[in-house]
Amino acid sequence: GSAYVESGRQWRAKDIGVKERACAWMSHGFMSVNTKLEAGRAFLRSLYLQYAEWGVDFVKNDCVFGDDLDVDEITFVSEVLRNLDRPILYSLSPGTSVTPAMAKEVSGLVNMYRITGDDWDSWRDVLSHFDVTRDFANAKMIGATGLLGRSWPDLDMLPLGWLTDPGSNEGPHRTSNLNLDEQRTQMTLWAIAKSPLMFGGDLRKLDETTYNLITNPTLLEIDSFSLNNMEFPYISSTSSRRKKRVLPQDSAEGRMLGKRSLGLTTCKDAKANGWSTKALDQDLEQVCWREKLEEPPCLYKRKPLLALGVEMIYKQQYEGTLHLLASDGMELCLDASPRRRLTSKEFGAGSFSRCKWDANQMWELNPNGSLVNSYSGLCATVDLVKDDAGSSEIRSWIATGRRGEIYLAFFNLNSEKTVISANLADIAKVFPWKNIKGVSCKYHEIWSGESGATEELISIAVEKHGCSLFVLTCV
């Protein structure tokens, strides 16, 4: 009921809030806490002790991850939660620009962490999750060691049933824009990638179709108990227009090129060390990405100009940092953090806005070639961004069950009905300990109810934007 007192002075919110780290999409709402001060630590400690006294089971800590990474605050909160008398699940959000390398810094401190922007009920939002889930599975992040247990990459809430529009706290209310095939695709991917399942609709108006989907026993079994979850690359497809072979993603032929865009990653990531200075004349320099191209991506380097009225503390704080301009003479500087809450389909990093004294516009080029942002301490990279996933794609995931079964999911991301197939021999490649060569496998497909047995090929026609999910028992 009174101010915190330490060293003979009273400490208040204005003393412990890190003003230059205000939440990008709610700058007047909340900001980071200075955990280097005992007053800041005392505030956070009292906050989570209060939550525990109230019987809170789950906390989502916003604006400390992704573009807004704050390892110090995450670490301290995790330490407080670890020492409580009762467990509280610790979740991080949002997740724009998250990489597996970044997540590895915090996954052991938390129970779940968002790896995408806000997910809404559009097919493009669903599509945007396929690549990121594959990358986190390949990095062995699904079910890694976490706070008092394990941690899980979080694909965000399921926008099913009765909803409002994005950014609307009240009506107009409406049903989900995803059709039933698209809803099944989303629910199946979330389950087989073992994302935490959180319903984002209005439970007071839960229709039977949505209820049956979110309580499907096979999906809940997969999400809770399956193992060895990964994208399965050995599939083929045929449609009325073409026959396609999908290649393993690590083959040179299977890689795709796309446009370049700025990304952010932890500075411990080796791929962050890719920047160098290029002199254009005596007074003008560029910072360029080291890439064997005729025209590598470059930004114009400029020492931040001290504006009238700017406090000297900022001049000292940003000593040695750079503004990076889109082009010479234009007052548009590179931002590291988005200014609004992004949806999953939007790419968060690499925007330009009017140059100002702002931590997310300040960059430091280190001798090792890393370009560090003053706001988050993350390093800039240049990535190849694929065009919209799903223009002509099929995907597949696979996992093992606790009773010896194999789960195989086919996803048709195309805009036309497609026959998708997989050979049992290829399943044996990813699960070599399972003796399925030359044996008969019984199968049951949960959406169509189709059942049968095969010794060689699993094949089914999948509706556009739809999926199939097989439960295989091989003896």
Short mmCIF file of C-alpha atoms in Angstrom, two decimals:
data_model
loop_
_atom_site.label_atom_id
_atom_site.label_comp_id
_atom_site.label_asym_id
_atom_site.label_seq_id
_atom_site.Cartn_x
_atom_site.Cartn_y
_atom_site.Cartn_z
CA GLY A 1 0.00 0.00 0.00
CA SER A 2 3.00 2.33 -0.12
CA ALA A 3 6.08 3.02 -2.21
CA TYR A 4 9.03 0.62 -2.13
CA VAL A 5 11.86 2.04 0.00
CA GLU A 6 15.52 1.20 -0.49
CA SER A 7 18.75 3.09 0.31
CA GLY A 8 16.77 5.84 1.95
CA ARG A 9 14.60 6.70 -1.09
CA GLN A 10 11.19 5.83 -2.39
CA TRP A 11 10.99 3.95 -5.69
CA ARG A 12 8.02 4.26 -8.01
CA ALA A 13 7.00 2.93 -11.43
CA LYS A 14 8.73 5.78 -13.27
CA ASP A 15 12.03 4.76 -11.63
CA ILE A 16 12.00 1.10 -12.71
CA GLY A 17 10.29 1.26 -16.10
CA VAL A 18 12.65 1.16 -19.08
CA LYS A 19 11.08 3.97 -21.11
CA GLU A 20 12.89 3.19 -24.35
CA ARG A 21 11.56 -0.37 -24.18
CA ALA A 22 7.85 0.42 -24.15
CA CYS A 23 5.74 -2.30 -25.75
CA ALA A 24 5.80 -1.50 -29.46
CA TRP A 25 2.09 -2.10 -30.08
CA MET A 26 0.92 -0.70 -26.72
CA SER A 27 3.49 1.97 -25.92
CA HIS A 28 1.20 3.76 -23.41
CA GLY A 29 0.20 0.52 -21.71
CA PHE A 30 3.30 -1.11 -20.33
CA MET A 31 7.07 -1.34 -20.70
CA SER A 32 10.02 -3.48 -19.65
CA VAL A 33 11.16 -3.48 -16.02
CA ASN A 34 14.77 -2.72 -15.14
CA THR A 35 15.89 -5.95 -13.50
CA LYS A 36 19.34 -4.52 -12.77
CA LEU A 37 17.73 -2.47 -9.98
CA GLU A 38 16.70 -4.19 -6.76
CA ALA A 39 13.54 -2.05 -6.88
CA GLY A 40 12.70 -3.53 -10.29
CA ARG A 41 13.32 -7.04 -9.05
CA ALA A 42 11.22 -6.36 -5.94
CA PHE A 43 8.32 -5.19 -8.10
CA LEU A 44 8.39 -8.31 -10.31
CA ARG A 45 8.80 -10.58 -7.30
CA SER A 46 5.80 -9.03 -5.52
CA LEU A 47 3.72 -9.24 -8.70
CA TYR A 48 4.20 -12.98 -9.20
CA LEU A 49 3.85 -13.73 -5.48
CA GLN A 50 0.48 -11.95 -5.68
CA TYR A 51 -0.50 -14.12 -8.66
CA ALA A 52 0.41 -17.23 -6.68
CA GLU A 53 -1.69 -16.07 -3.71
CA TRP A 54 -4.64 -15.58 -6.06
CA GLY A 55 -4.27 -19.17 -7.33
CA VAL A 56 -3.24 -18.17 -10.86
CA ASP A 57 -2.17 -21.19 -12.95
CA PHE A 58 -1.02 -19.51 -16.16
CA VAL A 59 0.83 -16.28 -17.00
CA LYS A 60 1.50 -14.89 -20.48
CA ASN A 61 4.36 -12.39 -20.44
CA ASP A 62 3.92 -10.08 -23.44
CA CYS A 63 6.41 -7.87 -25.31
CA VAL A 64 9.53 -9.71 -24.06
CA PHE A 65 10.08 -12.16 -26.94
CA GLY A 66 10.64 -12.13 -30.68
CA ASP A 67 11.47 -8.62 -31.88
CA ASP A 68 11.10 -7.45 -28.27
CA LEU A 69 13.40 -10.06 -26.69
CA ASP A 70 14.31 -9.23 -23.08
CA VAL A 71 16.33 -12.16 -21.73
CA ASP A 72 16.99 -10.39 -18.39
CA GLU A 73 13.31 -10.02 -17.51
CA ILE A 74 12.44 -13.54 -18.71
CA THR A 75 15.31 -14.99 -16.64
CA PHE A 76 14.29 -13.18 -13.46
CA VAL A 77 10.58 -14.00 -13.76
CA SER A 78 11.49 -17.65 -14.39
CA GLU A 79 13.62 -17.67 -11.25
CA VAL A 80 10.74 -16.25 -9.20
CA LEU A 81 8.29 -18.81 -10.58
CA ARG A 82 10.73 -21.66 -9.97
CA ASN A 83 10.84 -20.81 -6.26
CA LEU A 84 7.09 -20.52 -5.69
CA ASP A 85 5.22 -23.00 -3.50
CA ARG A 86 2.83 -23.79 -6.39
CA PRO A 87 3.48 -24.20 -10.12
CA ILE A 88 2.49 -21.46 -12.58
CA LEU A 89 2.86 -22.11 -16.32
CA TYR A 90 5.01 -19.42 -17.94
CA SER A 91 4.19 -18.37 -21.51
CA LEU A 92 5.95 -15.80 -23.75
CA SER A 93 4.34 -13.67 -26.44
CA PRO A 94 4.37 -12.32 -29.11
CA GLY A 95 6.52 -14.25 -31.53
CA THR A 96 7.27 -12.21 -34.64
CA SER A 97 10.67 -12.98 -36.20
CA VAL A 98 11.42 -15.84 -33.81
CA THR A 99 14.12 -18.28 -34.89
CA PRO A 100 15.05 -21.62 -33.27
CA ALA A 101 18.41 -20.11 -32.28
CA MET A 102 16.62 -17.29 -30.45
CA ALA A 103 14.21 -19.67 -28.77
CA LYS A 104 17.05 -21.85 -27.47
CA GLU A 105 18.13 -18.92 -25.27
CA VAL A 106 14.85 -18.93 -23.35
CA SER A 107 13.16 -22.31 -23.88
CA GLY A 108 14.69 -23.71 -20.68
CA LEU A 109 13.22 -20.79 -18.69
CA VAL A 110 9.58 -21.10 -19.79
CA ASN A 111 6.85 -23.62 -20.59
CA MET A 112 5.67 -22.26 -23.95
CA TYR A 113 6.56 -19.43 -26.32
CA ARG A 114 4.82 -17.98 -29.34
CA ILE A 115 6.70 -18.47 -32.60
CA THR A 116 4.28 -16.56 -34.86
CA GLY A 117 2.33 -13.32 -34.87
CA ASP A 118 -1.37 -13.29 -34.06
CA ASP A 119 -3.24 -16.10 -35.80
CA TRP A 120 -6.65 -15.21 -37.24
CA ASP A 121 -9.18 -17.09 -39.32
CA SER A 122 -7.67 -16.69 -42.79
CA TRP A 123 -6.13 -19.38 -44.97
CA ARG A 124 -2.98 -17.27 -45.37
CA ASP A 125 -2.54 -17.27 -41.60
CA VAL A 126 -2.83 -21.07 -41.51
CA LEU A 127 -0.31 -21.39 -44.36
CA SER A 128 2.25 -19.22 -42.58
CA HIS A 129 2.67 -21.86 -39.85
CA PHE A 130 3.93 -24.73 -42.01
CA ASP A 131 7.51 -23.54 -42.53
CA VAL A 132 8.04 -22.31 -38.98
CA THR A 133 6.75 -25.56 -37.42
CA ARG A 134 9.06 -27.57 -39.69
CA ASP A 135 12.07 -25.46 -38.66
CA PHE A 136 11.40 -25.82 -34.92
CA ALA A 137 10.86 -29.57 -35.26
CA ASN A 138 14.15 -29.91 -37.16
CA ALA A 139 15.87 -27.94 -34.37
CA LYS A 140 14.54 -30.45 -31.76
CA MET A 141 12.64 -27.71 -29.92
CA ILE A 142 9.37 -29.62 -29.52
CA GLY A 143 9.27 -30.76 -25.90
CA ALA A 144 12.72 -29.43 -25.00
CA THR A 145 13.67 -28.89 -21.36
CA GLY A 146 11.64 -26.05 -19.85
CA LEU A 147 10.65 -24.47 -16.53
CA LEU A 148 10.06 -27.31 -14.05
CA GLY A 149 9.34 -29.62 -16.98
CA ARG A 150 9.30 -29.08 -20.74
CA SER A 151 8.73 -26.22 -23.15
CA TRP A 152 6.69 -26.04 -26.35
CA PRO A 153 6.64 -23.79 -29.42
CA ASP A 154 3.22 -22.13 -29.42
CA LEU A 155 1.33 -21.58 -32.71
CA ASP A 156 -1.23 -19.25 -31.09
CA MET A 157 -4.94 -19.66 -30.41
CA LEU A 158 -7.36 -21.55 -32.63
CA PRO A 159 -9.73 -19.00 -34.27
CA LEU A 160 -12.71 -21.33 -34.53
CA GLY A 161 -16.41 -21.03 -33.81
CA TRP A 162 -17.95 -17.65 -32.85
CA LEU A 163 -15.48 -14.73 -33.20
CA THR A 164 -15.06 -10.98 -33.50
CA ASP A 165 -12.88 -9.18 -36.03
CA PRO A 166 -9.14 -8.60 -35.33
CA GLY A 167 -8.70 -5.63 -33.01
CA SER A 168 -12.34 -5.64 -31.93
CA ASN A 169 -13.19 -6.23 -28.28
CA GLU A 170 -16.93 -6.37 -28.92
CA GLY A 171 -19.13 -7.09 -31.95
CA PRO A 172 -19.80 -7.50 -34.78
CA HIS A 173 -19.70 -11.21 -34.06
CA ARG A 174 -19.42 -13.82 -36.78
CA THR A 175 -18.49 -17.42 -37.45
CA SER A 176 -14.94 -18.38 -38.39
CA ASN A 177 -13.97 -17.57 -41.98
CA LEU A 178 -12.16 -20.92 -42.28
CA ASN A 179 -14.21 -23.66 -43.93
CA LEU A 180 -14.35 -27.11 -42.33
CA ASP A 181 -11.46 -28.53 -44.40
CA GLU A 182 -9.28 -25.56 -43.44
CA GLN A 183 -10.24 -25.90 -39.78
CA ARG A 184 -9.28 -29.58 -39.83
CA THR A 185 -5.95 -28.68 -41.44
CA GLN A 186 -5.21 -26.14 -38.73
CA MET A 187 -6.25 -28.39 -35.88
CA THR A 188 -4.28 -31.34 -37.28
CA LEU A 189 -1.08 -29.30 -37.78
CA TRP A 190 -1.34 -27.80 -34.28
CA ALA A 191 -1.78 -31.28 -32.79
CA ILE A 192 0.96 -33.13 -34.66
CA ALA A 193 3.40 -30.24 -34.09
CA LYS A 194 2.44 -30.54 -30.38
CA SER A 195 1.51 -26.88 -30.00
CA PRO A 196 -0.38 -25.95 -26.84
CA LEU A 197 -4.06 -25.99 -27.84
CA MET A 198 -5.92 -22.85 -26.81
CA PHE A 199 -9.40 -22.11 -28.10
CA GLY A 200 -9.91 -18.55 -29.35
CA GLY A 201 -13.69 -18.49 -29.86
CA ASP A 202 -16.66 -17.75 -27.63
CA LEU A 203 -17.34 -20.83 -25.49
CA ARG A 204 -20.85 -19.56 -24.70
CA LYS A 205 -21.84 -20.11 -28.33
CA LEU A 206 -19.94 -23.30 -29.10
CA ASP A 207 -21.55 -25.17 -31.99
CA GLU A 208 -21.47 -28.97 -32.27
CA THR A 209 -19.08 -29.04 -35.28
CA THR A 210 -16.50 -26.88 -33.52
CA TYR A 211 -16.90 -28.81 -30.27
CA ASN A 212 -16.33 -32.14 -32.03
CA LEU A 213 -13.23 -30.75 -33.75
CA ILE A 214 -11.50 -29.32 -30.67
CA THR A 215 -12.30 -32.41 -28.58
CA ASN A 216 -11.38 -35.00 -31.23
CA PRO A 217 -9.80 -37.82 -29.17
CA THR A 218 -7.20 -38.77 -31.80
CA LEU A 219 -5.95 -35.18 -32.11
CA LEU A 220 -5.79 -34.74 -28.34
CA GLU A 221 -3.93 -38.06 -28.02
CA ILE A 222 -1.39 -36.92 -30.66
CA ASP A 223 -0.92 -33.49 -29.08
CA SER A 224 -0.45 -34.90 -25.58
CA PHE A 225 1.44 -38.16 -26.05
CA SER A 226 3.02 -38.55 -29.52
CA LEU A 227 6.79 -38.57 -30.05
CA ASN A 228 9.28 -38.10 -32.91
CA ASN A 229 7.13 -35.39 -34.49
CA MET A 230 8.56 -34.04 -37.74
CA GLU A 231 7.72 -33.01 -41.26
CA PHE A 232 7.77 -36.07 -43.57
CA PRO A 233 9.37 -35.19 -46.94
CA TYR A 234 8.87 -38.44 -48.91
CA ILE A 235 5.48 -37.87 -50.49
CA SER A 236 4.14 -37.53 -54.02
CA SER A 237 0.97 -36.10 -55.49
CA THR A 238 -1.17 -36.14 -58.62
CA SER A 239 -3.96 -33.86 -59.66
CA SER A 240 -5.97 -33.30 -62.80
CA ARG A 241 -3.27 -30.94 -64.07
CA ARG A 242 0.09 -32.29 -62.96
CA LYS A 243 2.14 -34.92 -61.24
CA LYS A 244 4.55 -33.66 -58.63
CA ARG A 245 7.41 -35.18 -56.66
CA VAL A 246 8.23 -33.55 -53.34
CA LEU A 247 11.92 -33.65 -52.52
CA PRO A 248 13.58 -33.93 -49.12
CA GLN A 249 13.98 -30.37 -47.89
CA ASP A 250 17.75 -30.67 -47.47
CA SER A 251 18.39 -31.45 -51.14
CA ALA A 252 19.74 -28.70 -53.40
CA GLU A 253 16.97 -29.37 -55.89
CA GLY A 254 14.36 -28.98 -53.22
CA ARG A 255 15.42 -25.54 -52.02
CA MET A 256 13.44 -22.50 -53.13
CA LEU A 257 14.67 -18.98 -53.75
CA GLY A 258 12.70 -15.92 -52.92
CA LYS A 259 13.03 -12.23 -52.15
CA ARG A 260 15.45 -11.02 -49.47
CA SER A 261 14.19 -9.47 -46.26
CA LEU A 262 15.72 -8.42 -42.99
CA GLY A 263 15.44 -10.88 -40.13
CA LEU A 264 16.50 -10.88 -36.49
CA THR A 265 18.27 -13.63 -34.60
CA THR A 266 20.30 -14.11 -31.45
CA CYS A 267 23.82 -12.73 -31.79
CA LYS A 268 25.15 -16.17 -30.81
CA ASP A 269 23.86 -17.43 -34.17
CA ALA A 270 26.80 -17.82 -36.60
CA LYS A 271 24.72 -16.56 -39.50
CA ALA A 272 24.46 -13.15 -37.81
CA ASN A 273 28.09 -12.33 -38.66
CA GLY A 274 27.42 -11.28 -42.22
CA TRP A 275 27.76 -7.49 -42.36
CA SER A 276 30.65 -5.29 -43.52
CA THR A 277 31.29 -1.64 -44.34
CA LYS A 278 31.60 -0.45 -47.93
CA ALA A 279 33.01 3.03 -48.65
CA LEU A 280 31.37 4.93 -51.51
CA ASP A 281 33.39 8.15 -51.12
CA GLN A 282 35.18 10.04 -48.39
CA ASP A 283 31.99 10.97 -46.56
CA LEU A 284 29.54 8.20 -47.46
CA GLU A 285 29.58 4.57 -46.37
CA GLN A 286 27.21 1.64 -46.63
CA VAL A 287 26.66 -1.40 -44.43
CA CYS A 288 26.23 -4.39 -46.74
CA TRP A 289 25.36 -8.05 -46.32
CA ARG A 290 28.27 -10.29 -47.34
CA GLU A 291 26.75 -12.28 -50.11
CA LYS A 292 28.28 -13.45 -53.39
CA LEU A 293 25.99 -11.38 -55.54
CA GLU A 294 26.55 -8.56 -57.98
CA GLU A 295 24.31 -6.32 -55.88
CA PRO A 296 24.28 -7.46 -52.22
CA PRO A 297 21.69 -5.81 -49.96
CA CYS A 298 23.10 -2.55 -48.55
CA LEU A 299 21.95 0.20 -46.19
CA TYR A 300 23.36 3.71 -45.90
CA LYS A 301 25.35 4.35 -42.74
CA ARG A 302 24.88 7.57 -40.78
CA LYS A 303 25.82 8.69 -37.29
CA PRO A 304 22.59 9.59 -35.44
CA LEU A 305 22.04 13.34 -35.45
CA LEU A 306 21.38 14.83 -32.01
CA ALA A 307 18.11 16.73 -32.23
CA LEU A 308 17.46 19.90 -30.24
CA GLY A 309 16.10 19.18 -26.80
CA VAL A 310 17.27 15.55 -26.70
CA GLU A 311 18.62 14.70 -23.26
CA MET A 312 22.36 14.07 -23.02
CA ILE A 313 21.64 10.67 -21.51
CA TYR A 314 20.46 9.49 -24.90
CA LYS A 315 23.58 10.82 -26.58
CA GLN A 316 25.69 8.82 -24.13
CA GLN A 317 23.48 5.76 -24.33
CA TYR A 318 23.68 5.53 -28.11
CA GLU A 319 27.34 6.52 -28.45
CA GLY A 320 28.88 4.53 -31.30
CA THR A 321 25.56 3.45 -32.79
CA LEU A 322 24.30 4.01 -36.32
CA HIS A 323 21.18 5.00 -38.12
CA LEU A 324 20.72 2.82 -41.22
CA LEU A 325 18.92 4.58 -44.05
CA ALA A 326 17.00 3.06 -46.92
CA SER A 327 18.77 5.39 -49.37
CA ASP A 328 21.15 8.33 -49.23
CA GLY A 329 19.42 11.56 -48.30
CA MET A 330 16.06 10.02 -47.31
CA GLU A 331 15.12 10.38 -43.66
CA LEU A 332 13.79 6.82 -43.40
CA CYS A 333 15.64 4.61 -40.91
CA LEU A 334 15.55 0.88 -40.32
CA ASP A 335 13.35 -0.23 -37.40
CA ALA A 336 13.94 -3.50 -35.59
CA SER A 337 10.58 -3.81 -33.85
CA PRO A 338 7.08 -3.53 -35.31
CA ARG A 339 4.87 -0.63 -34.24
CA ARG A 340 1.72 -2.68 -34.07
CA ARG A 341 0.62 -6.21 -33.27
CA LEU A 342 1.20 -8.33 -36.38
CA THR A 343 -0.75 -11.28 -37.68
CA SER A 344 0.93 -14.55 -38.57
CA LYS A 345 0.91 -13.82 -42.30
CA GLU A 346 2.86 -10.58 -41.87
CA PHE A 347 6.65 -10.42 -41.66
CA GLY A 348 7.63 -8.43 -38.60
CA ALA A 349 11.17 -7.21 -39.08
CA GLY A 350 12.74 -4.80 -41.48
CA SER A 351 10.41 -1.80 -41.68
CA PHE A 352 11.50 1.78 -42.31
CA SER A 353 10.10 4.87 -40.64
CA ARG A 354 11.05 8.49 -40.03
CA CYS A 355 14.46 8.70 -38.33
CA LYS A 356 14.31 9.48 -34.59
CA TRP A 357 16.04 8.84 -31.30
CA ASP A 358 14.56 5.45 -30.63
CA ALA A 359 16.32 2.32 -29.36
CA ASN A 360 14.81 0.16 -32.07
CA GLN A 361 16.45 2.39 -34.74
CA MET A 362 19.94 2.28 -33.21
CA TRP A 363 22.43 -0.27 -34.55
CA GLU A 364 26.03 -1.14 -33.70
CA LEU A 365 28.33 -2.83 -36.22
CA ASN A 366 30.82 -5.10 -34.44
CA PRO A 367 34.23 -6.20 -35.79
CA ASN A 368 32.93 -9.79 -36.15
CA GLY A 369 30.36 -8.61 -38.70
CA SER A 370 27.30 -8.63 -36.43
CA LEU A 371 24.81 -5.76 -36.57
CA VAL A 372 23.28 -5.41 -33.09
CA ASN A 373 20.07 -3.58 -32.29
CA SER A 374 19.99 -1.39 -29.16
CA TYR A 375 16.34 -2.21 -28.40
CA SER A 376 16.49 -5.99 -28.10
CA GLY A 377 20.16 -6.91 -28.37
CA LEU A 378 19.26 -9.08 -31.36
CA CYS A 379 21.35 -9.19 -34.52
CA ALA A 380 20.18 -8.49 -38.07
CA THR A 381 20.41 -11.07 -40.84
CA VAL A 382 19.27 -11.14 -44.44
CA ASP A 383 17.01 -14.08 -45.20
CA LEU A 384 15.51 -15.53 -48.32
CA VAL A 385 11.77 -15.26 -47.87
CA LYS A 386 9.63 -17.63 -49.90
CA ASP A 387 6.65 -16.39 -51.77
CA ASP A 388 3.29 -17.35 -50.29
CA ALA A 389 3.44 -20.95 -49.19
CA GLY A 390 0.83 -23.17 -50.64
CA SER A 391 0.51 -21.88 -54.20
CA SER A 392 1.20 -25.45 -55.36
CA GLU A 393 2.33 -27.44 -52.37
CA ILE A 394 1.64 -30.55 -50.42
CA ARG A 395 3.03 -31.25 -46.98
CA SER A 396 3.11 -34.19 -44.61
CA TRP A 397 3.91 -34.76 -40.93
CA ILE A 398 4.62 -37.96 -39.07
CA ALA A 399 4.87 -39.08 -35.43
CA THR A 400 4.81 -42.19 -33.27
CA GLY A 401 2.20 -43.04 -30.63
CA ARG A 402 2.58 -44.41 -27.12
CA ARG A 403 1.01 -47.75 -28.11
CA GLY A 404 3.29 -48.36 -31.09
CA GLU A 405 1.04 -46.72 -33.71
CA ILE A 406 2.28 -44.33 -36.41
CA TYR A 407 0.47 -41.09 -37.22
CA LEU A 408 0.75 -39.82 -40.79
CA ALA A 409 -0.86 -36.53 -41.86
CA PHE A 410 -1.20 -35.27 -45.45
CA PHE A 411 -1.87 -31.56 -46.06
CA ASN A 412 -3.09 -30.27 -49.42
CA LEU A 413 -2.16 -26.59 -49.61
CA ASN A 414 -3.18 -26.39 -53.25
CA SER A 415 -6.36 -24.81 -54.56
CA GLU A 416 -7.58 -28.04 -56.16
CA LYS A 417 -8.27 -31.57 -54.97
CA THR A 418 -5.05 -33.62 -54.99
CA VAL A 419 -4.14 -37.28 -54.50
CA ILE A 420 -1.27 -37.56 -51.99
CA SER A 421 0.74 -40.78 -51.52
CA ALA A 422 3.53 -42.19 -49.35
CA ASN A 423 5.39 -45.51 -49.38
CA LEU A 424 5.82 -47.62 -46.26
CA ALA A 425 9.47 -48.06 -47.23
CA ASP A 426 9.99 -44.31 -46.87
CA ILE A 427 8.36 -44.33 -43.44
CA ALA A 428 10.96 -46.93 -42.48
CA LYS A 429 13.68 -44.42 -43.48
CA VAL A 430 12.62 -41.94 -40.78
CA PHE A 431 11.74 -44.61 -38.18
CA PRO A 432 14.45 -47.24 -38.80
CA TRP A 433 13.80 -48.91 -35.44
CA LYS A 434 10.29 -49.84 -36.55
CA ASN A 435 10.33 -53.09 -38.47
CA ILE A 436 7.76 -52.32 -41.17
CA LYS A 437 9.53 -53.58 -44.30
CA GLY A 438 7.47 -56.27 -45.93
CA VAL A 439 4.76 -56.21 -43.28
CA SER A 440 1.12 -55.31 -43.59
CA CYS A 441 -0.08 -52.11 -41.97
CA LYS A 442 -3.67 -51.56 -40.97
CA TYR A 443 -4.81 -47.97 -41.34
CA HIS A 444 -7.70 -45.78 -40.31
CA GLU A 445 -8.21 -42.26 -41.70
CA ILE A 446 -10.00 -40.22 -39.06
CA TRP A 447 -11.80 -37.61 -41.20
CA SER A 448 -13.28 -39.92 -43.86
CA GLY A 449 -13.54 -42.99 -41.64
CA GLU A 450 -11.82 -45.05 -44.34
CA SER A 451 -10.02 -48.17 -43.08
CA GLY A 452 -7.99 -50.91 -44.70
CA ALA A 453 -4.60 -52.58 -44.93
CA THR A 454 -1.53 -52.12 -47.15
CA GLU A 455 1.96 -53.53 -47.58
CA GLU A 456 3.30 -50.76 -49.79
CA LEU A 457 1.42 -47.52 -50.49
CA ILE A 458 -0.76 -45.10 -48.52
CA SER A 459 -2.75 -42.93 -50.92
CA ILE A 460 -5.83 -40.71 -50.69
CA ALA A 461 -7.51 -37.81 -52.48
CA VAL A 462 -7.41 -34.71 -50.29
CA GLU A 463 -9.71 -31.73 -50.78
CA LYS A 464 -8.18 -28.30 -51.46
CA HIS A 465 -6.82 -26.74 -48.26
CA GLY A 466 -7.74 -29.98 -46.53
CA CYS A 467 -5.90 -32.79 -44.80
CA SER A 468 -5.99 -36.51 -44.09
CA LEU A 469 -4.80 -38.13 -40.88
CA PHE A 470 -3.94 -41.83 -40.81
CA VAL A 471 -3.42 -44.01 -37.77
CA LEU A 472 -1.17 -46.91 -38.85
CA THR A 473 -0.70 -50.16 -36.96
CA CYS A 474 2.01 -52.30 -38.54
CA VAL A 475 2.55 -55.92 -37.46
#
